[in-house]
PDB file of C-alpha atoms and ligand atoms in Angstrom:
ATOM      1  CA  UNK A 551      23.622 103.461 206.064  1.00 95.00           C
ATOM      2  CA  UNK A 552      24.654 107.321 207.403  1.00 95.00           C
ATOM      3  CA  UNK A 553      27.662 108.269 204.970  1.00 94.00           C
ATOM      4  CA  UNK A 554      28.057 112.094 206.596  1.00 94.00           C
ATOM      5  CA  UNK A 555      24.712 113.831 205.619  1.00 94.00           C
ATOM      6  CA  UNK A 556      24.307 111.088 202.610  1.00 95.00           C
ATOM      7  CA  UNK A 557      21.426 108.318 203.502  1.00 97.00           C
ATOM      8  CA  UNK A 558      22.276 104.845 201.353  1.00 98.00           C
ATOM      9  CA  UNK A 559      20.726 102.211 200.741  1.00 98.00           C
ATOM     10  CA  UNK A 560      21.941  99.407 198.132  1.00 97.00           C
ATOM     11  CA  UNK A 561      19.372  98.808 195.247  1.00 98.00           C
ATOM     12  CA  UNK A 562      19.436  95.274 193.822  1.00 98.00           C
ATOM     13  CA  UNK A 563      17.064  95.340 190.944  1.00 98.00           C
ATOM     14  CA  UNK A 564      17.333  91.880 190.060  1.00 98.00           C
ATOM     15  CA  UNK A 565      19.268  88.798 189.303  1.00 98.00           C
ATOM     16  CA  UNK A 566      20.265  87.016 186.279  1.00 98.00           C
ATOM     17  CA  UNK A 567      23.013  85.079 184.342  1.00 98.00           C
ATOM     18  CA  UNK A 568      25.803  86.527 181.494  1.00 98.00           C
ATOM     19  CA  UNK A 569      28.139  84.528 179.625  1.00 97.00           C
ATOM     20  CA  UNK A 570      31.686  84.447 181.584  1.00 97.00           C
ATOM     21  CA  UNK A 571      33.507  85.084 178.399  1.00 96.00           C
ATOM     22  CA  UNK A 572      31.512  87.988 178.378  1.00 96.00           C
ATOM     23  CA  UNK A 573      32.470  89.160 181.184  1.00 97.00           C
ATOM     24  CA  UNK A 574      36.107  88.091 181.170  1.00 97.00           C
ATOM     25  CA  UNK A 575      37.331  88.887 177.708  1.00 92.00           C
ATOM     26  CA  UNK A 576      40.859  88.019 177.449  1.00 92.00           C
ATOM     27  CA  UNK A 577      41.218  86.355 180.593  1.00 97.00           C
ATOM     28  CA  UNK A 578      41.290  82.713 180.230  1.00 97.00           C
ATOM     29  CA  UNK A 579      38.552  80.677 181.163  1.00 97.00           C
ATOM     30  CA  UNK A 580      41.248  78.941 183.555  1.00 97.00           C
ATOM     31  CA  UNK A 581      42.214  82.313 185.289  1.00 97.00           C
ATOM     32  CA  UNK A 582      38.589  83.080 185.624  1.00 98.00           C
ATOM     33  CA  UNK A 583      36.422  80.096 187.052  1.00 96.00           C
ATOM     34  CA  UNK A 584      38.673  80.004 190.251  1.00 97.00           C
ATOM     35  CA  UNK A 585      37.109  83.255 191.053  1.00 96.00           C
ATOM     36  CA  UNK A 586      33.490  82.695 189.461  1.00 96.00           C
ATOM     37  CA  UNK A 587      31.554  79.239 188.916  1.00 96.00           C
ATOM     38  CA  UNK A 588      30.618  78.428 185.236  1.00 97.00           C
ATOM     39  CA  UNK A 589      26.766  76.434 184.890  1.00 97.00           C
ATOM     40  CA  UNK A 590      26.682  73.719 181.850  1.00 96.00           C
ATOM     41  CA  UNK A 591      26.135  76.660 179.624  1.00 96.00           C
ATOM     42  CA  UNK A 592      29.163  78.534 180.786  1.00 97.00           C
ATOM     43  CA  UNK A 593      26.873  81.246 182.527  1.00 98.00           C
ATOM     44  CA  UNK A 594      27.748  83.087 186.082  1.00 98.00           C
ATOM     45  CA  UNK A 595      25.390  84.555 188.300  1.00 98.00           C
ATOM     46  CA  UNK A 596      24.952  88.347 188.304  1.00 98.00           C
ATOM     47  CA  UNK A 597      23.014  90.479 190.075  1.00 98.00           C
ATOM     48  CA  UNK A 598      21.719  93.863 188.958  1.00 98.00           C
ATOM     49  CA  UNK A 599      23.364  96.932 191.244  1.00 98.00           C
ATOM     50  CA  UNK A 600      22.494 100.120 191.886  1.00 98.00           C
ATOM     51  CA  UNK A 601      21.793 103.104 194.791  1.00 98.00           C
ATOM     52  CA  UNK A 602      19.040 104.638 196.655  1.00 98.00           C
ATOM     53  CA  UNK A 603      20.266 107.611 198.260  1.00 98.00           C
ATOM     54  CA  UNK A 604      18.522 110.048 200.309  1.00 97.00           C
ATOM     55  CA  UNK A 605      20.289 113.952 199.926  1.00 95.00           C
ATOM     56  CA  UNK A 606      19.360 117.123 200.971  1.00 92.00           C
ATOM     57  CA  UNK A 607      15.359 115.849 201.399  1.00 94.00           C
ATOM     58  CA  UNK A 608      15.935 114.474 197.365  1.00 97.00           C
ATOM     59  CA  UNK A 609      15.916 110.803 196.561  1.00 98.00           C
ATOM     60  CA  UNK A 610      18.141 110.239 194.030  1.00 98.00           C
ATOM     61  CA  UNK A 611      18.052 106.240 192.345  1.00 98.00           C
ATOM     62  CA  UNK A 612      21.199 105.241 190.497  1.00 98.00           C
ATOM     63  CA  UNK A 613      20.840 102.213 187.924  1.00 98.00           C
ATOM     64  CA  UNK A 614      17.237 100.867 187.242  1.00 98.00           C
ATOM     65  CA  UNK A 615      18.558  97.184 186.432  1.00 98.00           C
ATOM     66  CA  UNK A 616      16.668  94.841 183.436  1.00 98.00           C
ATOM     67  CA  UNK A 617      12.966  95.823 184.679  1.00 98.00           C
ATOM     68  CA  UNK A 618       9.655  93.844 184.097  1.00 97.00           C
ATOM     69  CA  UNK A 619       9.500  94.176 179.781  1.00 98.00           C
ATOM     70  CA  UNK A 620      11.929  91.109 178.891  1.00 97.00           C
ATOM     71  CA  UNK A 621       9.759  88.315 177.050  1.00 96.00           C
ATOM     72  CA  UNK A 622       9.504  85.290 178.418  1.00 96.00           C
ATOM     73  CA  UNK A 623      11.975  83.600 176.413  1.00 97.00           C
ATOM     74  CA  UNK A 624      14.338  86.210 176.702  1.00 97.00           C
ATOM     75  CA  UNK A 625      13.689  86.098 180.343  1.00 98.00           C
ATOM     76  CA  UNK A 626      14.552  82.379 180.096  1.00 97.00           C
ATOM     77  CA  UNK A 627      17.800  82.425 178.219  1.00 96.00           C
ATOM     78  CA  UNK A 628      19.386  85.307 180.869  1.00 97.00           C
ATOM     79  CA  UNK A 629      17.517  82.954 184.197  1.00 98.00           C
ATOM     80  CA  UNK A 630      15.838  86.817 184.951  1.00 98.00           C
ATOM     81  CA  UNK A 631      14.774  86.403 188.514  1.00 97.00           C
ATOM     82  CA  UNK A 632      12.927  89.263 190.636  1.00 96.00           C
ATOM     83  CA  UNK A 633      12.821  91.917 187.844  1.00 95.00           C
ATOM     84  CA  UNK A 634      10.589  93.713 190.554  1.00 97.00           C
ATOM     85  CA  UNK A 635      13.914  94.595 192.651  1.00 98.00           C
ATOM     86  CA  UNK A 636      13.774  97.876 191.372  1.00 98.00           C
ATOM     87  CA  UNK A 637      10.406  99.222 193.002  1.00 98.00           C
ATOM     88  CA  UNK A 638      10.634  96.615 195.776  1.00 97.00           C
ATOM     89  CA  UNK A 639      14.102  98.271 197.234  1.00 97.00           C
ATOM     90  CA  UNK A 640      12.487 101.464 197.324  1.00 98.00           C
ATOM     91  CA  UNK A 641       9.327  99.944 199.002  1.00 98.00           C
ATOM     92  CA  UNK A 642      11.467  98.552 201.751  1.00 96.00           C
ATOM     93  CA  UNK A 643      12.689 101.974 202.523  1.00 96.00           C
ATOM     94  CA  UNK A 644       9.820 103.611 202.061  1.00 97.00           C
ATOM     95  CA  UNK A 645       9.912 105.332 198.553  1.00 98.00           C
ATOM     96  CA  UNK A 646       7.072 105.472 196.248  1.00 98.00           C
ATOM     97  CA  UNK A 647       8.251 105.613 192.234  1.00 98.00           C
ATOM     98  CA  UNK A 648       6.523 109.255 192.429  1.00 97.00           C
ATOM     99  CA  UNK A 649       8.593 110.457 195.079  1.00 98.00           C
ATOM    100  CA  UNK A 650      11.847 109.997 193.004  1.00 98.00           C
ATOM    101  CA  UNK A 651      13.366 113.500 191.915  1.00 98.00           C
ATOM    102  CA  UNK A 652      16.504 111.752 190.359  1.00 98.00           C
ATOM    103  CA  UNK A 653      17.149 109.193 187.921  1.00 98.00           C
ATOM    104  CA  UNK A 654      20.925 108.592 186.954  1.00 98.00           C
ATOM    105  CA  UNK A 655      21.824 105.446 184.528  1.00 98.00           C
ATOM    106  CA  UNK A 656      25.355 104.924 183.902  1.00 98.00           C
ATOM    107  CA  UNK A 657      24.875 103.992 180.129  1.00 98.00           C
ATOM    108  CA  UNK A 658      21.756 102.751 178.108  1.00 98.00           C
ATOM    109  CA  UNK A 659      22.373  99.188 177.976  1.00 98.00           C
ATOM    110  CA  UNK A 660      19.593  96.814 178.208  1.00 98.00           C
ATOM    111  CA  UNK A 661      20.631  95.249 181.654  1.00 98.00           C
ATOM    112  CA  UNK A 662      20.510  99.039 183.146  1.00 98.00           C
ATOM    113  CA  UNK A 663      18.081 100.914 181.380  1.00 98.00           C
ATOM    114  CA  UNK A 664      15.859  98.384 181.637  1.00 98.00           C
ATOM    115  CA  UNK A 665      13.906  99.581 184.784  1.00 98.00           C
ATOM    116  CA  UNK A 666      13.507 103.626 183.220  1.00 98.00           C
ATOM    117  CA  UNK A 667      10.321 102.427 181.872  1.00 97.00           C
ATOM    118  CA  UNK A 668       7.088  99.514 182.014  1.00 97.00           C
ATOM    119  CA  UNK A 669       4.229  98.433 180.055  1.00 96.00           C
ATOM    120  CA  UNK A 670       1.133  99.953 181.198  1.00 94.00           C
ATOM    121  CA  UNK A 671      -2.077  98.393 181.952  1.00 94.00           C
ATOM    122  CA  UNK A 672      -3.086  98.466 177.961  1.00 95.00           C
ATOM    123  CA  UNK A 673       0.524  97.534 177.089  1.00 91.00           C
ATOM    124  CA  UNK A 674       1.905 100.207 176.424  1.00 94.00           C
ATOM    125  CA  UNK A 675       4.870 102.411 177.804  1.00 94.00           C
ATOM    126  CA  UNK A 676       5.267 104.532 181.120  1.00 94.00           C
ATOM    127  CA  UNK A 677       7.751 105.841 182.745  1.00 95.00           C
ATOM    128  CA  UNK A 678       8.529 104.223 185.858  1.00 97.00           C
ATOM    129  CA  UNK A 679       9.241 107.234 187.864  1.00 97.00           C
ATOM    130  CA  UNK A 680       6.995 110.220 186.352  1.00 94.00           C
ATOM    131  CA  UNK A 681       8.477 113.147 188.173  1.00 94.00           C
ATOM    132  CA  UNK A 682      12.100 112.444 188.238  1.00 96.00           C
ATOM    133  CA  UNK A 683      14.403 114.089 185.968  1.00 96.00           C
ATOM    134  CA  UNK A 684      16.714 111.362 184.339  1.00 97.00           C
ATOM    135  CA  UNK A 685      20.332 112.535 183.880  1.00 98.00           C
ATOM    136  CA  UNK A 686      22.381 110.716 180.616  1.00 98.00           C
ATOM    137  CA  UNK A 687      25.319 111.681 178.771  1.00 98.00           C
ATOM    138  CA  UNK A 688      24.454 112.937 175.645  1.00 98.00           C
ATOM    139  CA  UNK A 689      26.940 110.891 173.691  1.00 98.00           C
ATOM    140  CA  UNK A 690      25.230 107.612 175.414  1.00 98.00           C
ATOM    141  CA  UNK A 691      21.867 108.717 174.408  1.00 98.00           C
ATOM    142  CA  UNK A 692      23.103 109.267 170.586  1.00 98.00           C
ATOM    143  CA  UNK A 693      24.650 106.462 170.614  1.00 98.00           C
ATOM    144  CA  UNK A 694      21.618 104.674 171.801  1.00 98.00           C
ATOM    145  CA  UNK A 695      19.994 105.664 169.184  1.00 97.00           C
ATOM    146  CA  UNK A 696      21.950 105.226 166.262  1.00 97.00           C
ATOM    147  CA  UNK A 697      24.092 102.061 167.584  1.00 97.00           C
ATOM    148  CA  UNK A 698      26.976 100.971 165.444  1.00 96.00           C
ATOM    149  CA  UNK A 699      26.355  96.904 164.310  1.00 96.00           C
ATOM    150  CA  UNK A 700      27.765  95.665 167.139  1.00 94.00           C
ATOM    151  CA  UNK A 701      26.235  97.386 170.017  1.00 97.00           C
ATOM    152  CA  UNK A 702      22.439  97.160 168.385  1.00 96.00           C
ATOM    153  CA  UNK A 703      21.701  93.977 170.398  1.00 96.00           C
ATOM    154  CA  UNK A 704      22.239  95.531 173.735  1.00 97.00           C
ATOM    155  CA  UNK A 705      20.195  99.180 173.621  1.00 98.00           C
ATOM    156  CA  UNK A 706      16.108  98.243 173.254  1.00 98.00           C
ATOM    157  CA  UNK A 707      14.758 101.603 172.543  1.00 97.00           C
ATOM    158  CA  UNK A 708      11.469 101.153 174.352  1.00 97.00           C
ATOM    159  CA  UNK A 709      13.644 101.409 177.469  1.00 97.00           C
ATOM    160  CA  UNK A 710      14.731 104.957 176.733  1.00 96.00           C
ATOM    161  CA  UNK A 711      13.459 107.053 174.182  1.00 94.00           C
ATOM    162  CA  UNK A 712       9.929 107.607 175.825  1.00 94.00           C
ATOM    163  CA  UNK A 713      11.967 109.846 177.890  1.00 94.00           C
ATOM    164  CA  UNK A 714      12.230 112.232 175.105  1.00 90.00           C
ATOM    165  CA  UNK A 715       8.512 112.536 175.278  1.00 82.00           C
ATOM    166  CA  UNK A 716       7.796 114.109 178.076  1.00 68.00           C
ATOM    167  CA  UNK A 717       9.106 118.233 179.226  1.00 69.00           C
ATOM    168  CA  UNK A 718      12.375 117.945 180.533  1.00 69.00           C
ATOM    169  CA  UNK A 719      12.674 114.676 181.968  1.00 91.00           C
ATOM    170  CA  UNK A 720      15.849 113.793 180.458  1.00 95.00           C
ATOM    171  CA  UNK A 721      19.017 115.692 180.956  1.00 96.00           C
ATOM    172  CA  UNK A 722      21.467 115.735 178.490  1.00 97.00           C
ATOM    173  CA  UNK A 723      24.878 115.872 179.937  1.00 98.00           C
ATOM    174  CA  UNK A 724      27.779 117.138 178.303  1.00 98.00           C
ATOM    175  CA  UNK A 725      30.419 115.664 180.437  1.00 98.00           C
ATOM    176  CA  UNK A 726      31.460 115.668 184.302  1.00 98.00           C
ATOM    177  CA  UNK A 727      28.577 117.542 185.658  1.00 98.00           C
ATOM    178  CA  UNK A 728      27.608 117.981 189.610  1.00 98.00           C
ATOM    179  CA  UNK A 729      23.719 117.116 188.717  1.00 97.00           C
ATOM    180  CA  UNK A 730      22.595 118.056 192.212  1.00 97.00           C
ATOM    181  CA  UNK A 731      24.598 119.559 194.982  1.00 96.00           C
ATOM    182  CA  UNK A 732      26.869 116.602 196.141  1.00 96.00           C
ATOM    183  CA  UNK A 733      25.769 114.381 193.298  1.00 98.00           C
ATOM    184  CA  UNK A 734      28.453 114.486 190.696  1.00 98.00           C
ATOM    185  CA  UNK A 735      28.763 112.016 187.527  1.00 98.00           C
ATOM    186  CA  UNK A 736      31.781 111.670 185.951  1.00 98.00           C
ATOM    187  CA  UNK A 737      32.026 110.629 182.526  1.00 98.00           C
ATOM    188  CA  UNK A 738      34.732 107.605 181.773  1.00 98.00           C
ATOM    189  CA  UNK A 739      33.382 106.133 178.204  1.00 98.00           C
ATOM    190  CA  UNK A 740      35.301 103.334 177.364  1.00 98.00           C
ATOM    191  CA  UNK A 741      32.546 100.519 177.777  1.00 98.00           C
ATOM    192  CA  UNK A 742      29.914 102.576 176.205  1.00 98.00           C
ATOM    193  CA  UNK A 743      30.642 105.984 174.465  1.00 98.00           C
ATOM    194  CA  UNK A 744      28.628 107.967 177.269  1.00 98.00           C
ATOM    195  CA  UNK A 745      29.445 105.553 180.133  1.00 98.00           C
ATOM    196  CA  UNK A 746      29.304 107.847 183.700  1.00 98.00           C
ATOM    197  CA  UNK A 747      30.617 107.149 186.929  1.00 98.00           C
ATOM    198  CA  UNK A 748      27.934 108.683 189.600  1.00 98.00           C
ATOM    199  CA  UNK A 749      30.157 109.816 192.712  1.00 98.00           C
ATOM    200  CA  UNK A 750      28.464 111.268 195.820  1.00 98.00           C
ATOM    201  CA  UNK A 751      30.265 113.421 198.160  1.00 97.00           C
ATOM    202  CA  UNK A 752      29.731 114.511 201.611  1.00 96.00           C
ATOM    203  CA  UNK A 753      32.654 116.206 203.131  1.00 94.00           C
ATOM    204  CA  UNK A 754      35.888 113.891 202.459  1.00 94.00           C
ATOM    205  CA  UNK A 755      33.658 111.075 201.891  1.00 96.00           C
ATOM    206  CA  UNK A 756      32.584 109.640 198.868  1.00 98.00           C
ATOM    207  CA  UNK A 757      30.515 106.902 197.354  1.00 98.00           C
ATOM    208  CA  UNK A 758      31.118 105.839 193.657  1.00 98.00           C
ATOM    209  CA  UNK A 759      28.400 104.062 191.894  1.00 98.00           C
ATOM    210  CA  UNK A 760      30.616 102.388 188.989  1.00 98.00           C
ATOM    211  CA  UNK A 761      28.604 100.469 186.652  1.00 98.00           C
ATOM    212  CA  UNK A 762      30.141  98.723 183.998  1.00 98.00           C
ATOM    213  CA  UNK A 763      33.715  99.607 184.281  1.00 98.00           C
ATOM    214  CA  UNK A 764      33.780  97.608 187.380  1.00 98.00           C
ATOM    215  CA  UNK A 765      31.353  94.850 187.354  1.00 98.00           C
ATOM    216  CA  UNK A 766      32.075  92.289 190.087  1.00 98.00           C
ATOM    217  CA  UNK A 767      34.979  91.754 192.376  1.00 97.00           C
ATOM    218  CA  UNK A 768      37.475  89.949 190.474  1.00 97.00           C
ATOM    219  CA  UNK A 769      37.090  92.968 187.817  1.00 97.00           C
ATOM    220  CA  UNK A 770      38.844  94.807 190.898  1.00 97.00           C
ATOM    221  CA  UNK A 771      42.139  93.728 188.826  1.00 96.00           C
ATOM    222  CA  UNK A 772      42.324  97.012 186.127  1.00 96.00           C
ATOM    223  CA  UNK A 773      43.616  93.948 183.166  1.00 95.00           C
ATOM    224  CA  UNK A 774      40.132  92.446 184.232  1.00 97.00           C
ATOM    225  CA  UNK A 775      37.948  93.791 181.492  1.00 96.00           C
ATOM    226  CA  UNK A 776      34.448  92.578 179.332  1.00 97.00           C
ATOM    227  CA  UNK A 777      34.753  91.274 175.939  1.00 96.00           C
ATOM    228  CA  UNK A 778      31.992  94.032 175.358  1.00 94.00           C
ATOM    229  CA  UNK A 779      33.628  96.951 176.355  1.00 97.00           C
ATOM    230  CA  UNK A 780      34.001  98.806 173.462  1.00 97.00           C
ATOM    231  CA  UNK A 781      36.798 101.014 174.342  1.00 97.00           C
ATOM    232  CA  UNK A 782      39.154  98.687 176.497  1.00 96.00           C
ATOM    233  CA  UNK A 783      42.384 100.974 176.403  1.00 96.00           C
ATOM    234  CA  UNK A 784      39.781 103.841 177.970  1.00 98.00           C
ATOM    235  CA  UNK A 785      38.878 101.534 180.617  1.00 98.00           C
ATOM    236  CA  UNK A 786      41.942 100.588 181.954  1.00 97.00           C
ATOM    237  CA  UNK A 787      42.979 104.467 182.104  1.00 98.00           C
ATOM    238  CA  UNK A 788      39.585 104.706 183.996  1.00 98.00           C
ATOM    239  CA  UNK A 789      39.799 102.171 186.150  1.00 97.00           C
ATOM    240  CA  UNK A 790      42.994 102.694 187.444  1.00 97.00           C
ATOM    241  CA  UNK A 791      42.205 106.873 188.037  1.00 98.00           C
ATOM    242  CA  UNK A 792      39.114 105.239 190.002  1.00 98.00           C
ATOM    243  CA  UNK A 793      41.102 102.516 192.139  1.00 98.00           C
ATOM    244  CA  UNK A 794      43.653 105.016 192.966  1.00 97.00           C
ATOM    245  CA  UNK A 795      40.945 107.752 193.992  1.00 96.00           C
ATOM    246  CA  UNK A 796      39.110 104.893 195.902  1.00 97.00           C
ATOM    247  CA  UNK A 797      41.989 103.134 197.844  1.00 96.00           C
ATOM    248  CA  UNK A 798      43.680 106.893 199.025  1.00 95.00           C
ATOM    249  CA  UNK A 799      40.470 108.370 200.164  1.00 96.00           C
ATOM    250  CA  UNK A 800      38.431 105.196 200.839  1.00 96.00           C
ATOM    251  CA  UNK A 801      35.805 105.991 198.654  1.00 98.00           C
ATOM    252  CA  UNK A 802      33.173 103.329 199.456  1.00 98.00           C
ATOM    253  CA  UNK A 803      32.432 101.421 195.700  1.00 98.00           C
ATOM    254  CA  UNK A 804      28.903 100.104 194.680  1.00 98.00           C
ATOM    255  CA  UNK A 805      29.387  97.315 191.651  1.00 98.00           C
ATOM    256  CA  UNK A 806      27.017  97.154 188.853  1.00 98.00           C
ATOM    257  CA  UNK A 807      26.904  93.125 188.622  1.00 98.00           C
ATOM    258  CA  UNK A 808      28.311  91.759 191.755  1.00 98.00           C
ATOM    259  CA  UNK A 809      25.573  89.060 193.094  1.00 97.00           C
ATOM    260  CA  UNK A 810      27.575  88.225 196.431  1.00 96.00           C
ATOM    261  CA  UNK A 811      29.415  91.534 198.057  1.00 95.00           C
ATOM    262  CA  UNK A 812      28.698  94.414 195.738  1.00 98.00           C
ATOM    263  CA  UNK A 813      29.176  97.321 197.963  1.00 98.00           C
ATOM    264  CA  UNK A 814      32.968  97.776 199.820  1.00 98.00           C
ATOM    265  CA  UNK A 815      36.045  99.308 199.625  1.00 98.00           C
ATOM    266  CA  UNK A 816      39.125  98.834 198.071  1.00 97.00           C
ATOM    267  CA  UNK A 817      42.081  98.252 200.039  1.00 94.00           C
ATOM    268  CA  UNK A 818      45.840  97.707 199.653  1.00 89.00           C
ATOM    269  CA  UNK A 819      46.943  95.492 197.344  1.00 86.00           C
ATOM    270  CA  UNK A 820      43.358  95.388 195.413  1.00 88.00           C
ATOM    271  CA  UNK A 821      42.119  93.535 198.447  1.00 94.00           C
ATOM    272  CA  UNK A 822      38.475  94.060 199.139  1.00 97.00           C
ATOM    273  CA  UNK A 823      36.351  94.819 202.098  1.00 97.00           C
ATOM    274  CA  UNK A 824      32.431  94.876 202.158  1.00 97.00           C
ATOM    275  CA  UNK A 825      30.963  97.034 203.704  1.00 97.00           C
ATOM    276  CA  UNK A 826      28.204  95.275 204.935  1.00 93.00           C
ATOM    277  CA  UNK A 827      26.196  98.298 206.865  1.00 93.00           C
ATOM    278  CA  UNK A 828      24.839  98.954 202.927  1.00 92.00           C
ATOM    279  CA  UNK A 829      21.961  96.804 203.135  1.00 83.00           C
TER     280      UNK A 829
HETATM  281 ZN1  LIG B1223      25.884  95.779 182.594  1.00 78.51          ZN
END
């Protein structure tokens, strides 16, 4: 879709399954499963969100999803299904991996950085999109490195650090940044240490890629959070700056695990209202 001189298209880079206490935290399992479905191993479908967007003749790609490296029994116990969705939503619009200037994660995690990188044909590593420059908060990527105990199972360095290989691919941010002219991240922490928000503007509108501090529509309630946010006090603050931001301007919201309606807007009374034209 046209957002003023911003071209959009949603990226879904895959589908999969997370535990729902996982994802609801403190909310009771009661509370919860009237808004999501629970399988027999009290799983909920996910989907893996992110943008395509066309700017100024630049593609920019936000999120990369789990990618294509998961073994097969890892693959099994998250029911990982199209981990081509990355490079498939950019064929359907036209985009070869080369022809991506941008990269922009919203943290390192395994279910997002998953996609920065893929085995080559001898099994090694590549990066999926050669000439883009990746942008990451700094305190993400040393925190990706050096995770405390709790946080080790979710960063797999192969995803990230042959970034640091090559000459200037990665950009280390230190903070809100504009990255490229309209393309501005905004740093939030709270879920991860170097957790962004990537917010594109075009006149008075706005689109706000989220990730993790709002992960599927019934997170649209700021109490809402993930057991694994590490910060939860920070992403309450966060949230509610966004939802306020969002619902006054209509900013038009892209969220990082929603499997049914993931792109809309946020109206009155936390009510919400895809926007369907993302496609
Ligand atoms: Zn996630």
């Amino acid at each position: 879709m046209q957002l003023g001189d911003l071209e959009l298209y949603l990226l879904i880079a895959g589908h999969w399954k997370a535990d729902g206490g996982l994802m609801f935290g403190v909310v009771p399992k009661v509370m919860w499963e009237k808004k999501r479905a629970a399988d027999g191993n009290n799983m909920i479908d996910m989907a893996c969100v992110g943008l395509i967007a066309r700017i100024d003749g630049r593609v920019v790609v936000c999120e990369t999803g789990i990618g294509t490296k998961l073994d097969e029994k890892r693959a099994r116990q998250v029911a990982l299904r199209e981990p081509e969705g990355l490079l498939h939503s950019l064929r359907k619009v036209g985009i070869a991996p080369d022809e991506v200037d941008a990269v922009i994660t919203t943290h390192l995690h395994w279910d997002h950085a998953g996609g920065l990188t893929r085995r080559d044909e001898r099994g090694g590593l590549e990066l999926t999109f050669k000439k883009a420059r990746h942008f990451i908060q700094r305190s993400e990527w040393d925190f990706a490195l050096h995770p405390d105990q709790r946080s080790q199972s979710a960063y797999y360095q192969e995803d990230f650090t042959p970034l640091a290989d090559g000459n200037r691919v990665v950009e280390l941010l230190d903070g809100d940044t504009e990255v490229l002219p309209g393309v501005h991240v905004r740093h939030v922490g709270g879920h991860t240490p170097g957790s962004q928000v990537i917010v594109f503007r075009s006149g008075e509108l706005a689109c706000a890629v989220t990730g993790d501090l709002v992960c599927q529509t019934p997170h649209l309630r700021v109490p809402w959070t993930m057991a694994a946010d590490l910060d939860p006090l920070r992403v309450l603050e966060q949230k509610a700056r966004l939802f306020e931001e969002a619902e006054r301007h209509r900013w038009l919201l892209v969220l990082s695990h929603e499997p049914d309606q993931p792109a809309g807007y946020l109206e009155e009374g936390g009510r919400w209202s895809p926007e369907r034209r993302l496609s």
